[in-house]
Short mmCIF file of C-alpha atoms and ligand atoms in Angstrom, two decimals:
data_model
loop_
_atom_site.label_atom_id
_atom_site.label_comp_id
_atom_site.label_asym_id
_atom_site.label_seq_id
_atom_site.Cartn_x
_atom_site.Cartn_y
_atom_site.Cartn_z
CA MET A 1 -22.36 88.85 160.42
CA SER A 2 -20.63 85.40 160.49
CA ASN A 3 -20.80 83.33 157.32
CA ASN A 4 -24.19 81.64 157.96
CA GLY A 5 -25.79 84.05 155.65
CA ILE A 6 -29.43 84.81 155.27
CA VAL A 7 -32.05 82.10 155.27
CA ILE A 8 -35.45 82.98 153.79
CA VAL A 9 -38.33 80.64 154.68
CA GLY A 10 -41.09 80.40 152.15
CA GLY A 11 -40.87 79.93 148.51
CA GLY A 12 -43.33 82.41 147.04
CA LEU A 13 -43.07 86.13 145.82
CA ALA A 14 -41.74 87.49 149.02
CA ALA A 15 -38.89 85.05 149.09
CA ALA A 16 -37.86 85.51 145.53
CA ARG A 17 -38.17 89.39 145.68
CA THR A 18 -36.07 89.49 149.00
CA ALA A 19 -33.26 87.36 147.55
CA GLU A 20 -33.39 89.39 144.37
CA GLN A 21 -33.11 92.76 146.36
CA LEU A 22 -30.45 91.34 148.52
CA ARG A 23 -28.21 90.66 145.57
CA ARG A 24 -29.18 94.06 144.16
CA ALA A 25 -28.01 95.70 147.39
CA GLU A 26 -24.67 93.88 146.78
CA TYR A 27 -24.98 91.53 149.68
CA THR A 28 -22.46 88.93 149.04
CA GLY A 29 -23.08 86.37 151.74
CA ARG A 30 -24.97 83.11 151.42
CA ILE A 31 -28.70 83.11 150.57
CA THR A 32 -30.84 80.10 151.10
CA ILE A 33 -34.42 79.85 150.20
CA VAL A 34 -36.38 77.09 152.13
CA SER A 35 -39.83 76.17 150.55
CA ASP A 36 -42.13 73.36 151.41
CA GLU A 37 -43.39 73.30 147.70
CA ALA A 38 -41.39 71.29 145.11
CA HIS A 39 -41.65 74.27 142.50
CA LEU A 40 -39.39 77.12 141.77
CA PRO A 41 -41.01 80.27 143.45
CA TYR A 42 -43.98 81.24 141.26
CA ASP A 43 -46.62 83.81 140.88
CA ARG A 44 -50.02 83.25 142.47
CA PRO A 45 -52.43 85.76 140.63
CA PRO A 46 -52.69 83.56 137.61
CA LEU A 47 -53.80 80.61 139.55
CA SER A 48 -57.38 81.66 139.76
CA LYS A 49 -57.28 83.24 136.24
CA GLU A 50 -55.20 82.20 133.33
CA VAL A 51 -53.95 78.78 134.86
CA LEU A 52 -57.55 77.69 135.59
CA ARG A 53 -58.69 78.82 132.19
CA LYS A 54 -55.94 76.61 130.64
CA GLU A 55 -54.28 79.67 128.95
CA VAL A 56 -50.98 79.28 130.98
CA ASP A 57 -49.08 76.65 132.60
CA ASP A 58 -45.78 78.30 133.38
CA VAL A 59 -46.03 80.71 136.22
CA VAL A 60 -42.45 80.69 137.59
CA LEU A 61 -41.07 84.11 138.70
CA LYS A 62 -37.46 83.43 137.65
CA PRO A 63 -35.92 80.48 135.85
CA ARG A 64 -33.67 78.14 137.47
CA GLU A 65 -30.67 79.83 135.98
CA PHE A 66 -31.46 83.06 137.91
CA TYR A 67 -30.80 81.32 141.22
CA ASP A 68 -27.65 79.71 140.00
CA GLU A 69 -26.13 82.90 138.51
CA ASN A 70 -26.99 84.84 141.65
CA ASP A 71 -25.66 81.98 143.96
CA ILE A 72 -28.99 81.58 145.75
CA THR A 73 -29.48 78.22 147.12
CA LEU A 74 -32.90 76.54 146.79
CA GLN A 75 -34.08 74.01 149.29
CA LEU A 76 -37.38 72.99 147.66
CA GLY A 77 -39.81 70.49 149.16
CA ALA A 78 -38.42 71.12 152.53
CA ALA A 79 -40.84 72.56 155.26
CA ALA A 80 -39.59 74.48 158.14
CA THR A 81 -40.85 72.90 161.30
CA SER A 82 -39.33 74.98 163.95
CA LEU A 83 -37.18 78.07 164.93
CA ASP A 84 -34.67 78.58 167.63
CA THR A 85 -34.04 82.38 167.74
CA GLY A 86 -31.34 81.88 170.55
CA ALA A 87 -29.21 79.53 168.56
CA GLN A 88 -30.27 81.01 165.32
CA THR A 89 -31.33 77.91 163.62
CA VAL A 90 -34.19 76.69 161.60
CA THR A 91 -34.96 73.03 161.62
CA LEU A 92 -36.64 71.41 158.45
CA ALA A 93 -39.06 68.38 158.43
CA ASP A 94 -36.29 66.01 157.31
CA GLY A 95 -34.24 67.08 160.50
CA THR A 96 -31.77 69.39 158.74
CA VAL A 97 -30.73 72.33 160.78
CA LEU A 98 -29.80 75.47 159.00
CA HIS A 99 -27.95 78.34 160.84
CA TYR A 100 -28.46 81.82 160.00
CA ASP A 101 -27.20 85.33 160.55
CA GLU A 102 -30.52 86.81 159.54
CA LEU A 103 -33.80 85.00 159.00
CA VAL A 104 -36.62 86.17 156.66
CA ILE A 105 -40.18 84.68 157.32
CA ALA A 106 -42.06 84.71 154.06
CA THR A 107 -44.45 81.80 154.51
CA GLY A 108 -47.64 83.33 153.23
CA LEU A 109 -51.12 81.92 153.96
CA VAL A 110 -52.88 78.62 154.31
CA PRO A 111 -56.44 78.63 152.93
CA ARG A 112 -59.19 78.17 155.56
CA ARG A 113 -61.34 75.03 155.26
CA ILE A 114 -64.85 74.45 156.68
CA PRO A 115 -64.38 71.65 159.19
CA ALA A 116 -67.91 70.51 158.81
CA ILE A 117 -67.35 69.75 155.18
CA PRO A 118 -66.62 66.07 154.58
CA ASP A 119 -63.31 65.15 152.56
CA LEU A 120 -65.03 64.25 149.27
CA GLU A 121 -63.56 64.26 145.92
CA GLY A 122 -64.39 67.49 144.05
CA VAL A 123 -64.14 69.62 147.16
CA ARG A 124 -61.27 71.98 146.57
CA VAL A 125 -59.56 75.17 147.99
CA LEU A 126 -56.99 77.33 145.91
CA ARG A 127 -53.63 78.73 147.09
CA SER A 128 -50.91 76.77 145.30
CA PHE A 129 -50.15 75.86 141.74
CA ASP A 130 -50.91 72.09 142.54
CA GLU A 131 -54.30 73.10 143.82
CA SER A 132 -54.89 75.05 140.68
CA MET A 133 -54.03 72.34 138.46
CA ALA A 134 -56.22 69.83 140.44
CA LEU A 135 -59.06 72.25 140.34
CA ARG A 136 -58.74 72.67 136.56
CA GLU A 137 -58.74 68.96 136.16
CA HIS A 138 -61.98 68.71 138.12
CA ALA A 139 -63.33 71.72 136.31
CA SER A 140 -62.84 70.05 132.85
CA GLU A 141 -65.34 67.46 133.83
CA ALA A 142 -67.68 69.44 136.01
CA GLN A 143 -71.01 70.70 135.07
CA ARG A 144 -72.32 72.40 138.27
CA ALA A 145 -69.99 74.14 140.66
CA VAL A 146 -70.78 75.65 143.95
CA VAL A 147 -68.22 78.38 144.98
CA ILE A 148 -68.46 79.20 148.66
CA GLY A 149 -67.42 82.77 149.43
CA ALA A 150 -67.46 85.83 147.20
CA GLY A 151 -64.28 87.47 148.02
CA PHE A 152 -61.65 88.05 145.36
CA ILE A 153 -60.60 84.44 144.90
CA GLY A 154 -64.24 83.10 145.00
CA CYS A 155 -65.29 85.76 142.42
CA GLU A 156 -62.26 85.07 140.06
CA VAL A 157 -62.90 81.29 140.27
CA ALA A 158 -66.44 81.73 139.50
CA ALA A 159 -65.45 83.95 136.48
CA SER A 160 -62.89 81.36 135.30
CA LEU A 161 -65.40 78.44 135.69
CA ARG A 162 -67.96 80.23 133.73
CA SER A 163 -65.55 80.77 130.80
CA LEU A 164 -64.90 77.04 130.93
CA GLY A 165 -68.74 76.64 130.36
CA VAL A 166 -69.49 75.30 134.08
CA GLU A 167 -72.73 76.32 135.68
CA VAL A 168 -71.88 78.26 138.87
CA VAL A 169 -73.62 79.15 142.10
CA LEU A 170 -71.74 81.66 144.09
CA VAL A 171 -72.79 81.62 147.80
CA GLU A 172 -72.03 84.62 150.08
CA PRO A 173 -73.26 85.19 153.47
CA GLN A 174 -72.65 89.10 153.23
CA PRO A 175 -75.31 91.09 151.38
CA THR A 176 -72.97 91.48 148.27
CA PRO A 177 -69.57 90.11 147.07
CA LEU A 178 -66.65 91.83 148.32
CA ALA A 179 -68.75 93.92 150.72
CA THR A 180 -66.26 93.73 153.52
CA VAL A 181 -63.49 95.29 151.39
CA LEU A 182 -65.30 97.52 148.96
CA GLY A 183 -68.68 98.17 150.71
CA GLU A 184 -72.06 97.13 149.46
CA GLN A 185 -72.50 99.87 146.76
CA ILE A 186 -69.55 98.63 144.78
CA GLY A 187 -70.35 95.19 145.73
CA GLU A 188 -73.65 95.35 144.03
CA LEU A 189 -71.80 96.33 140.77
CA VAL A 190 -69.71 93.23 141.20
CA ALA A 191 -73.00 91.14 141.72
CA ARG A 192 -74.38 92.67 138.53
CA LEU A 193 -71.24 91.62 136.52
CA HIS A 194 -71.45 87.95 137.79
CA ARG A 195 -75.24 87.75 137.29
CA ASN A 196 -74.92 89.22 133.74
CA GLU A 197 -72.38 86.40 133.15
CA GLY A 198 -74.90 83.81 134.20
CA VAL A 199 -73.70 83.08 137.74
CA ASP A 200 -76.44 82.25 140.19
CA LEU A 201 -75.33 84.56 142.94
CA ARG A 202 -76.85 83.80 146.40
CA THR A 203 -76.12 86.42 149.06
CA GLY A 204 -77.08 86.66 152.70
CA VAL A 205 -76.91 82.83 153.18
CA GLY A 206 -74.35 80.44 154.09
CA VAL A 207 -73.66 76.63 153.51
CA ALA A 208 -75.20 74.33 155.91
CA GLU A 209 -74.12 71.05 154.71
CA VAL A 210 -72.08 69.36 151.66
CA ARG A 211 -73.31 65.84 150.92
CA GLY A 212 -71.97 62.97 148.90
CA GLU A 213 -70.71 59.44 148.92
CA LYS A 214 -67.25 59.28 147.46
CA HIS A 215 -67.51 62.39 145.34
CA VAL A 216 -69.47 65.54 146.18
CA GLU A 217 -73.16 65.62 145.08
CA GLN A 218 -75.07 68.27 146.85
CA VAL A 219 -74.67 71.45 148.72
CA VAL A 220 -77.39 72.44 151.24
CA LEU A 221 -77.63 76.15 152.01
CA GLY A 222 -78.76 77.80 155.36
CA ASP A 223 -82.18 78.52 154.09
CA GLY A 224 -82.73 74.89 153.08
CA THR A 225 -82.04 75.14 149.30
CA GLU A 226 -80.54 71.92 148.01
CA LEU A 227 -78.09 72.46 145.04
CA ALA A 228 -76.79 69.74 142.84
CA ALA A 229 -72.94 69.98 142.52
CA ASP A 230 -70.03 67.99 141.08
CA LEU A 231 -67.48 70.58 142.18
CA VAL A 232 -67.31 72.78 145.20
CA VAL A 233 -64.64 75.31 145.67
CA VAL A 234 -64.18 76.82 149.18
CA GLY A 235 -62.99 80.45 148.98
CA ILE A 236 -63.53 81.70 152.47
CA GLY A 237 -60.10 83.25 153.02
CA SER A 238 -56.70 82.22 154.57
CA ARG A 239 -54.81 82.42 157.70
CA PRO A 240 -51.05 83.13 158.15
CA ALA A 241 -48.84 80.03 157.99
CA THR A 242 -47.08 80.55 161.37
CA GLU A 243 -47.53 77.19 163.10
CA TRP A 244 -43.77 76.51 162.75
CA LEU A 245 -43.10 79.52 164.78
CA GLU A 246 -44.69 78.09 167.92
CA GLY A 247 -42.47 78.40 170.88
CA SER A 248 -39.93 80.47 168.99
CA GLY A 249 -40.74 83.74 170.86
CA VAL A 250 -41.51 85.48 167.63
CA GLU A 251 -44.69 87.47 168.36
CA VAL A 252 -47.54 86.29 166.25
CA ASP A 253 -51.05 87.85 166.24
CA ASN A 254 -52.93 87.26 163.04
CA GLY A 255 -49.55 87.30 161.25
CA VAL A 256 -46.00 87.97 162.39
CA ILE A 257 -45.84 91.24 164.24
CA CYS A 258 -43.25 93.54 162.72
CA ASP A 259 -42.27 97.09 162.96
CA GLU A 260 -42.36 99.53 160.04
CA ALA A 261 -39.30 97.98 158.42
CA GLY A 262 -40.30 94.36 158.90
CA LYS A 263 -38.31 93.51 162.06
CA THR A 264 -40.04 91.04 164.31
CA SER A 265 -39.81 90.76 168.10
CA ALA A 266 -36.86 88.37 167.76
CA PRO A 267 -33.35 89.59 167.09
CA ASN A 268 -32.14 88.98 163.46
CA VAL A 269 -35.67 87.92 162.41
CA TRP A 270 -37.71 89.70 159.82
CA ALA A 271 -40.91 89.09 158.01
CA LEU A 272 -42.70 90.29 154.85
CA GLY A 273 -45.41 89.43 152.37
CA ASP A 274 -48.96 87.96 153.21
CA VAL A 275 -47.74 86.37 156.60
CA ALA A 276 -46.46 89.67 158.01
CA SER A 277 -48.22 92.32 159.94
CA TRP A 278 -46.33 95.61 159.68
CA ARG A 279 -46.82 98.63 161.69
CA ASP A 280 -48.11 101.34 159.47
CA ALA A 281 -47.66 105.02 159.48
CA THR A 282 -50.47 105.49 162.05
CA GLY A 283 -48.99 102.94 164.48
CA HIS A 284 -51.51 100.19 163.56
CA GLN A 285 -50.66 96.83 162.67
CA ALA A 286 -51.78 95.87 159.22
CA ARG A 287 -51.38 92.58 157.36
CA VAL A 288 -51.90 92.91 153.45
CA GLU A 289 -52.69 90.07 151.19
CA HIS A 290 -51.84 91.66 147.86
CA TRP A 291 -49.19 91.21 145.29
CA SER A 292 -47.70 94.79 144.97
CA ASN A 293 -47.42 95.15 148.64
CA VAL A 294 -44.61 92.22 148.67
CA ALA A 295 -42.30 94.28 146.43
CA ASP A 296 -42.96 97.56 148.36
CA GLN A 297 -41.81 95.69 151.57
CA ALA A 298 -38.90 93.92 149.95
CA ARG A 299 -37.63 97.37 149.13
CA VAL A 300 -37.71 98.33 152.85
CA VAL A 301 -36.78 95.17 154.71
CA VAL A 302 -33.58 94.48 152.59
CA PRO A 303 -31.85 97.73 153.38
CA ALA A 304 -33.05 97.61 156.98
CA MET A 305 -31.59 94.14 157.43
CA LEU A 306 -28.36 95.05 155.80
CA GLY A 307 -27.94 98.33 158.03
CA GLN A 308 -28.26 100.38 154.82
CA ASP A 309 -30.38 103.58 154.28
CA VAL A 310 -34.03 102.79 154.01
CA PRO A 311 -35.74 104.77 151.15
CA GLU A 312 -38.54 106.97 152.05
CA VAL A 313 -41.16 105.70 149.77
CA VAL A 314 -44.70 107.05 149.78
CA VAL A 315 -46.60 103.86 148.95
CA VAL A 316 -50.27 104.15 147.65
CA PRO A 317 -51.34 100.49 148.15
CA TYR A 318 -52.84 98.99 145.11
CA PHE A 319 -54.35 95.62 144.13
CA TRP A 320 -56.23 94.30 141.10
CA SER A 321 -58.69 91.45 140.42
CA ASP A 322 -59.56 90.17 137.00
CA GLN A 323 -63.10 88.94 136.55
CA TYR A 324 -64.29 88.24 133.02
CA ASP A 325 -62.82 91.02 130.77
CA VAL A 326 -63.19 93.45 133.64
CA LYS A 327 -60.12 94.48 135.66
CA ILE A 328 -61.15 95.62 139.06
CA GLN A 329 -58.48 97.85 140.42
CA CYS A 330 -58.11 99.38 143.87
CA LEU A 331 -55.81 102.26 144.81
CA GLY A 332 -55.32 103.70 148.18
CA GLU A 333 -57.00 102.37 151.29
CA PRO A 334 -60.74 102.39 150.70
CA GLU A 335 -62.96 100.96 153.61
CA ALA A 336 -66.39 99.53 153.41
CA THR A 337 -67.59 102.40 155.91
CA ASP A 338 -66.25 105.24 153.57
CA VAL A 339 -68.63 107.50 151.72
CA VAL A 340 -68.56 106.19 148.19
CA HIS A 341 -69.03 108.56 145.21
CA LEU A 342 -69.76 106.54 142.01
CA VAL A 343 -68.66 108.92 139.21
CA GLU A 344 -69.02 106.51 136.26
CA ASP A 345 -71.10 103.46 135.55
CA ASP A 346 -72.08 102.29 132.11
CA GLY A 347 -73.81 99.10 133.31
CA ARG A 348 -70.49 96.96 133.34
CA LYS A 349 -67.54 99.39 133.91
CA PHE A 350 -67.50 101.74 136.75
CA LEU A 351 -65.17 104.41 138.67
CA ALA A 352 -65.77 105.44 142.37
CA TYR A 353 -63.95 107.62 144.73
CA TYR A 354 -63.96 106.73 148.41
CA GLU A 355 -64.17 109.65 150.83
CA ARG A 356 -63.10 109.81 154.64
CA ASP A 357 -63.11 113.12 156.54
CA GLY A 358 -63.62 115.00 153.38
CA VAL A 359 -60.64 113.81 151.39
CA VAL A 360 -60.13 111.03 148.87
CA VAL A 361 -58.69 107.73 150.48
CA GLY A 362 -59.17 105.37 147.61
CA VAL A 363 -60.35 104.83 144.04
CA VAL A 364 -61.83 101.61 142.76
CA GLY A 365 -62.43 101.13 139.07
CA GLY A 366 -63.92 98.23 136.94
CA GLY A 367 -62.31 98.20 133.45
CA MET A 368 -61.06 101.80 133.97
CA PRO A 369 -57.21 101.33 134.20
CA GLY A 370 -56.07 104.82 133.04
CA LYS A 371 -58.58 106.69 135.35
CA VAL A 372 -57.65 104.58 138.37
CA MET A 373 -53.93 105.08 137.87
CA LYS A 374 -54.27 108.77 137.45
CA ALA A 375 -55.66 109.25 140.92
CA ARG A 376 -52.55 107.93 142.74
CA GLY A 377 -51.01 111.46 143.20
CA LYS A 378 -54.46 112.79 144.42
CA ILE A 379 -54.64 110.02 147.06
CA ALA A 380 -51.10 110.59 148.14
CA ALA A 381 -51.85 114.24 148.49
CA ALA A 382 -55.03 113.60 150.45
CA THR A 383 -56.98 115.86 147.87
CA PRO A 384 -60.31 117.20 149.08
CA ILE A 385 -63.09 115.23 147.57
CA SER A 386 -64.85 118.40 146.33
CA GLU A 387 -61.80 118.86 144.11
CA MET A 388 -62.13 115.46 142.84
CA LEU A 389 -65.81 115.71 141.95
CA GLY A 390 -65.69 119.34 140.79
C1 FAD B 1 -55.16 82.30 143.61
C2 FAD B 1 -54.58 83.72 144.02
C3 FAD B 1 -54.89 84.78 143.30
C4 FAD B 1 -54.39 85.99 143.50
N1 FAD B 1 -54.70 87.04 142.82
C5 FAD B 1 -54.20 88.27 143.07
C6 FAD B 1 -54.53 89.47 142.22
O1 FAD B 1 -55.20 89.26 141.28
N2 FAD B 1 -53.99 90.68 142.74
C7 FAD B 1 -53.36 90.90 143.88
O2 FAD B 1 -52.88 92.02 144.23
N3 FAD B 1 -52.92 89.80 144.70
C8 FAD B 1 -53.36 88.51 144.29
N4 FAD B 1 -53.09 87.43 145.11
C9 FAD B 1 -52.22 87.66 146.35
C10 FAD B 1 -50.80 87.50 146.00
O3 FAD B 1 -50.51 86.40 145.16
C11 FAD B 1 -49.98 87.35 147.36
O4 FAD B 1 -50.11 88.65 147.93
C12 FAD B 1 -48.66 86.97 147.19
O5 FAD B 1 -48.51 85.70 146.59
C13 FAD B 1 -47.90 86.85 148.59
O6 FAD B 1 -46.69 86.39 148.48
P1 FAD B 1 -45.94 85.63 149.74
O7 FAD B 1 -44.53 85.24 149.29
O8 FAD B 1 -46.06 86.57 150.90
O9 FAD B 1 -46.74 84.37 150.06
P2 FAD B 1 -46.98 83.10 149.19
O10 FAD B 1 -47.01 83.32 147.57
O11 FAD B 1 -48.26 82.29 149.60
O12 FAD B 1 -45.73 82.18 149.33
C14 FAD B 1 -45.38 81.55 150.58
C15 FAD B 1 -44.61 80.31 150.33
O13 FAD B 1 -44.01 79.78 151.47
C16 FAD B 1 -44.40 78.28 151.68
N5 FAD B 1 -44.42 77.90 153.00
C17 FAD B 1 -45.33 77.86 153.78
N6 FAD B 1 -45.09 77.47 155.10
C18 FAD B 1 -43.86 77.01 154.92
C19 FAD B 1 -42.88 76.36 155.74
N7 FAD B 1 -43.09 76.17 157.03
N8 FAD B 1 -41.57 76.04 155.38
C20 FAD B 1 -41.29 76.32 154.08
N9 FAD B 1 -42.19 77.01 153.21
C21 FAD B 1 -43.28 77.28 153.66
C22 FAD B 1 -45.56 78.25 150.83
O14 FAD B 1 -45.84 76.94 150.40
C23 FAD B 1 -45.51 79.16 149.75
O15 FAD B 1 -44.66 78.57 148.69
C24 FAD B 1 -53.59 86.12 144.74
C25 FAD B 1 -53.36 85.11 145.50
C26 FAD B 1 -53.91 83.77 145.19
C27 FAD B 1 -53.68 82.68 146.11
#
């Protein structure tokens, strides 16, 4: 390696974890983190939960001293606009050109918007800290919110808005919330949770129009229903932030295509986190949008980049979502098409095993943290479902 060091583009969890792991692996060269946000790298899960509910304001992952002490340069408020993999340079929006020996792409996601929705005050998306603060500001004055999309972020926003006393209509074209991830059977339990908390959940219908003069006033659903609204939150998912890679030769297909260690199609270029589509053990490309995946990937990509031994880790994927007082947790890789065995349900809390080809492939719990975590070994060992149920 020359002395240009490692440049990490993106200023979120993946960037911070990679820098941290590099120093732990005793990499002594230069490390530069380039982020288009003005904030120190911060944690996103609280944005739809504690931050929105005004319980927390500080979500930084590490204080500034951490970066100083570890000699990690932060270039904040600096978007990368292009990459030249031949010259091994990244160009920033202000024209600065950074040379690298190794480049790490950690640019995360950009929330999708609905082009037909006019740019009215009170129409919001949620991905960043600034967006969470702006949404919280609107929420403090709002009375009636429409949340479009009952995925994880839409469900969490609906729950947080309810706890702030806002009337919420949650609109979802699928038959239940989270249907595409967890299937309709568990989706029904999530629907029940929200309805019990006073959310007006409308499923099987989309949004046809959003109306207003300067500020949003009304949402019209596909079935013609007109809903008064002074706040609209669009939670219809996100897309990988890869525009800046156009023309670079780095292969992108719903995320940056990587091998099983995070190496991209371009020499000395790596990717991890929400933006990256890693090859999995079965040879498929998979992009994961969950927090714990980032640390799992950082533990692999760093030694691979440094030419060190890559640890053999058996990763059982995990994510959680906090909705009201219920922590929904998912361990393993359940799919909507799996056979679902609901083994506990007290009307609010629940536990379900997901079966594929006779073995347990996932466990989903609502408010059952101990029981979900206990299943980790069983999933890793592909335990027959009969044993789980017996
Ligand atoms: C509101 C919310 C709630 C969540 N809750 C949960 C949860 O409960 N459980 C769970 O498992 N996961 C949750 N997640 C997902 C989890 O936060 C992500 O998996 C994680 O943040 C991914 O980290 P990342 O570093 O890959 O991407 P990000 O955290 O998105 O970081 C990417 C960074 O790169 C910057 N960037 C983008 N383009 C450029 C560019 N061209 N130049 C420079 N910088 C750029 C972005 O501004 C951003 O700072 C949540 C996510 C959100 C948004």
